[in-house]
Coordinates of N, CA and C in Angstrom, one line a residue:
M24 N 21.1 8.6 20.6 CA 20.7 8.1 19.9 C 21.8 6.5 19.6
D25 N 21.2 5.8 20.0 CA 21.8 4.0 19.7 C 21.7 3.9 17.8
F26 N 23.0 3.8 17.7 CA 22.8 3.2 16.1 C 23.7 2.2 16.1
S27 N 23.5 1.0 17.0 CA 23.9 -0.1 17.4 C 23.4 -1.1 16.4
R28 N 21.7 -0.6 16.2 CA 21.0 -1.6 14.9 C 20.4 -0.4 14.6
R29 N 20.5 -0.8 13.3 CA 20.2 0.1 11.8 C 19.0 -0.9 10.8
T30 N 18.1 -0.3 10.7 CA 17.4 -0.9 10.0 C 17.2 -0.2 8.6
A31 N 16.8 -0.8 7.1 CA 16.3 -0.5 6.0 C 14.8 -0.2 5.5
G32 N 14.5 0.8 5.0 CA 13.1 0.4 3.9 C 13.2 1.1 2.9
V33 N 11.6 1.3 2.1 CA 11.5 2.0 1.2 C 10.3 2.5 1.9
L34 N 9.8 4.0 1.0 CA 9.2 4.5 0.7 C 8.1 4.0 -0.6
L35 N 7.0 3.5 -0.7 CA 6.8 3.6 -1.9 C 5.2 3.3 -1.8
P36 N 4.2 4.4 -2.2 CA 3.2 4.2 -2.6 C 2.4 2.7 -3.0
V37 N 1.3 2.6 -2.4 CA 0.5 1.3 -2.8 C 0.0 1.5 -4.3
T38 N -0.5 2.7 -4.7 CA -0.7 2.7 -6.1 C 0.7 2.5 -7.0
S39 N 1.7 2.8 -6.6 CA 2.7 2.7 -7.7 C 3.0 1.2 -7.7
L40 N 2.0 0.3 -7.1 CA 2.6 -1.2 -7.3 C 2.0 -1.4 -9.2
P41 N 3.3 -2.1 -9.3 CA 2.8 -3.1 -10.7 C 1.5 -3.5 -10.5
G42 N 0.7 -3.9 -11.4 CA -0.5 -5.1 -11.3 C -1.2 -5.1 -12.5
A43 N -2.4 -5.9 -12.4 CA -3.5 -6.2 -13.5 C -4.3 -4.9 -13.4
H44 N -4.5 -4.1 -12.3 CA -5.4 -3.0 -12.8 C -4.9 -1.6 -12.4
P45 N -5.7 -0.7 -13.0 CA -4.9 1.0 -13.5 C -3.8 1.0 -11.8
C46 N -4.0 0.8 -10.8 CA -3.3 1.0 -9.6 C -3.2 0.3 -8.9
G47 N -1.7 -0.2 -8.6 CA -1.7 -1.0 -7.5 C -2.7 -1.0 -6.4
G48 N -2.7 -2.5 -5.5 CA -3.7 -3.0 -4.4 C -2.8 -3.4 -3.3
L49 N -3.9 -3.6 -2.3 CA -3.4 -4.1 -1.1 C -3.3 -6.2 -1.4
G50 N -3.5 -6.2 -2.0 CA -3.4 -7.7 -2.4 C -2.3 -8.4 -2.6
Q51 N -2.5 -9.2 -3.8 CA -1.0 -10.1 -3.9 C 0.2 -9.7 -4.7
D52 N -0.2 -8.5 -5.6 CA 0.8 -7.2 -5.7 C 1.1 -7.0 -4.4
A53 N 0.9 -6.3 -3.8 CA 1.6 -6.1 -1.9 C 2.4 -7.0 -1.7
R54 N 2.0 -8.3 -1.3 CA 2.3 -10.0 -1.0 C 3.8 -9.7 -1.7
R55 N 3.6 -9.8 -2.9 CA 4.9 -9.8 -3.9 C 6.0 -9.0 -3.2
F56 N 5.5 -7.8 -3.3 CA 6.7 -6.6 -2.6 C 7.5 -7.1 -1.6
I57 N 6.4 -6.9 -0.2 CA 6.9 -7.5 0.4 C 7.7 -8.7 0.5
D58 N 7.3 -9.5 0.0 CA 8.4 -11.0 -0.2 C 10.0 -10.4 -1.0
L59 N 9.7 -9.3 -1.9 CA 11.0 -8.9 -2.3 C 11.7 -7.9 -1.5
L60 N 11.0 -7.5 -0.2 CA 11.8 -6.5 0.3 C 12.6 -7.5 1.6
A61 N 11.8 -8.1 1.9 CA 12.4 -9.0 2.6 C 13.5 -10.4 2.1
Q62 N 13.4 -10.1 1.2 CA 14.9 -10.7 0.0 C 16.2 -10.2 0.1
A63 N 15.4 -8.3 -0.2 CA 16.5 -7.6 0.3 C 17.1 -7.5 1.3
G64 N 17.0 -7.5 2.3 CA 17.0 -7.4 3.8 C 16.3 -6.3 4.2
A65 N 15.3 -5.7 3.5 CA 14.6 -4.5 4.2 C 13.6 -4.8 5.4
S66 N 13.5 -3.9 6.0 CA 12.5 -4.4 7.1 C 11.2 -3.6 7.1
T67 N 11.4 -2.2 7.2 CA 10.2 -1.3 6.6 C 9.6 -0.6 5.0
W68 N 8.3 -0.8 5.5 CA 7.8 -0.4 4.0 C 6.6 1.0 4.2
Q69 N 7.3 1.9 4.3 CA 6.3 3.1 4.7 C 5.6 3.4 3.5
L70 N 4.2 3.8 4.1 CA 3.0 4.2 3.3 C 2.7 5.2 3.1
L71 N 2.1 5.6 1.6 CA 1.3 7.0 1.9 C 0.1 6.7 2.6
P72 N -0.8 7.4 3.1 CA -2.0 7.5 3.0 C -3.5 6.9 2.7
L73 N -4.0 5.7 2.6 CA -5.2 4.9 2.1 C -6.2 5.0 2.5
G74 N -6.2 6.1 2.4 CA -7.9 6.8 2.5 C -8.6 7.1 1.3
P75 N -9.7 7.2 1.0 CA -10.7 7.4 -0.1 C -10.1 8.9 -0.2
T76 N -9.9 9.1 -1.8 CA -9.8 10.4 -2.4 C -10.6 10.9 -3.0
R77 N -10.4 12.3 -3.4 CA -11.6 13.0 -4.6 C -10.6 13.3 -5.8
Q78 N -11.8 13.7 -6.8 CA -11.3 13.9 -8.0 C -10.9 15.4 -7.8
L79 N -11.5 16.2 -7.3 CA -11.6 17.7 -6.9 C -9.8 18.0 -6.5
D80 N -9.7 17.1 -5.5 CA -8.5 17.4 -4.8 C -6.8 16.1 -5.5
D81 N -7.5 15.5 -7.3 CA -6.5 15.4 -7.7 C -6.1 14.1 -7.0
H82 N -6.9 14.0 -6.7 CA -6.4 12.2 -6.0 C -5.4 12.0 -4.9
S83 N -5.1 13.7 -4.1 CA -4.1 13.5 -3.3 C -4.1 12.4 -2.0
P84 N -3.2 11.7 -1.7 CA -3.3 11.0 -0.7 C -3.3 11.6 1.1
Y85 N -2.9 13.1 1.0 CA -3.2 13.9 1.8 C -4.7 14.6 2.0
S86 N -5.5 14.6 0.8 CA -7.1 14.7 1.2 C -7.7 14.0 1.0
A87 N -7.5 13.1 2.1 CA -8.6 11.5 2.4 C -9.8 12.5 2.3
T88 N -10.9 11.6 2.0 CA -12.5 12.2 2.2 C -12.7 11.4 3.9
C89 N -12.1 10.7 4.7 CA -12.0 10.0 5.7 C -10.7 9.9 6.2
S90 N -10.9 9.7 7.2 CA -9.7 9.4 7.9 C -9.7 7.9 8.4
F91 N -10.5 7.0 8.6 CA -11.4 5.8 9.3 C -11.3 4.7 7.9
S92 N -11.2 5.0 6.7 CA -11.6 4.0 5.9 C -10.6 4.0 4.7
L93 N -11.0 3.0 4.1 CA -9.7 2.5 3.0 C -10.7 2.9 1.4
A94 N -9.0 3.4 0.8 CA -9.7 3.6 -1.1 C -10.6 2.6 -1.2
T95 N -11.3 2.2 -1.8 CA -12.3 1.2 -2.5 C -11.5 0.5 -3.8
D96 N -10.4 1.5 -4.3 CA -10.2 1.4 -5.9 C -8.4 0.4 -5.4
L97 N -8.2 0.3 -3.8 CA -7.0 -0.3 -3.5 C -7.4 -1.9 -3.4
L98 N -8.3 -2.4 -3.4 CA -9.3 -3.5 -2.9 C -9.6 -4.0 -4.8
T99 N -9.4 -5.6 -5.1 CA -9.9 -6.1 -6.1 C -11.1 -7.0 -5.4
P100 N -11.9 -7.7 -6.0 CA -13.3 -8.9 -5.5 C -11.6 -10.0 -5.5
E101 N -10.9 -10.4 -6.3 CA -10.1 -11.7 -5.6 C -9.6 -11.7 -4.5
D102 N -9.0 -10.1 -4.2 CA -8.3 -10.2 -3.1 C -8.9 -10.5 -1.8
I103 N -10.4 -10.1 -1.9 CA -11.0 -10.2 -0.8 C -11.8 -11.7 -0.5
Y104 N -11.5 -12.3 -1.9 CA -12.0 -13.6 -1.8 C -10.9 -14.3 -1.5
D105 N -9.5 -14.1 -1.4 CA -8.0 -14.4 -1.3 C -8.1 -14.2 0.0
V106 N -8.7 -12.9 0.9 CA -8.5 -13.1 2.2 C -9.7 -13.7 3.1
L107 N -10.6 -14.1 2.5 CA -11.8 -14.9 3.2 C -12.1 -16.2 3.2
G108 N -10.9 -16.2 2.4 CA -10.8 -18.1 1.6 C -11.9 -18.6 0.8
L109 N -12.7 -17.9 0.4 CA -13.8 -18.4 -1.0 C -13.1 -18.4 -1.9

């Protein structure tokens, strides 16, 4: 194992980010967090799965109802407008 180049990172669920909505999201909150990581010298952000969950499974990210879609509560209309440049 080559230890000549080491990196640092953090494991933080997107839903733990602070923000104006009940849970964090992939918009401005996530971009601010990425900027903070870069300033701290970290190069990795490990995420939990981002798929849609069910209340029946206590909204566990490991019980996603689909592995090819994104949980809609992680996006806000403002985030979508920002991405589309509207």
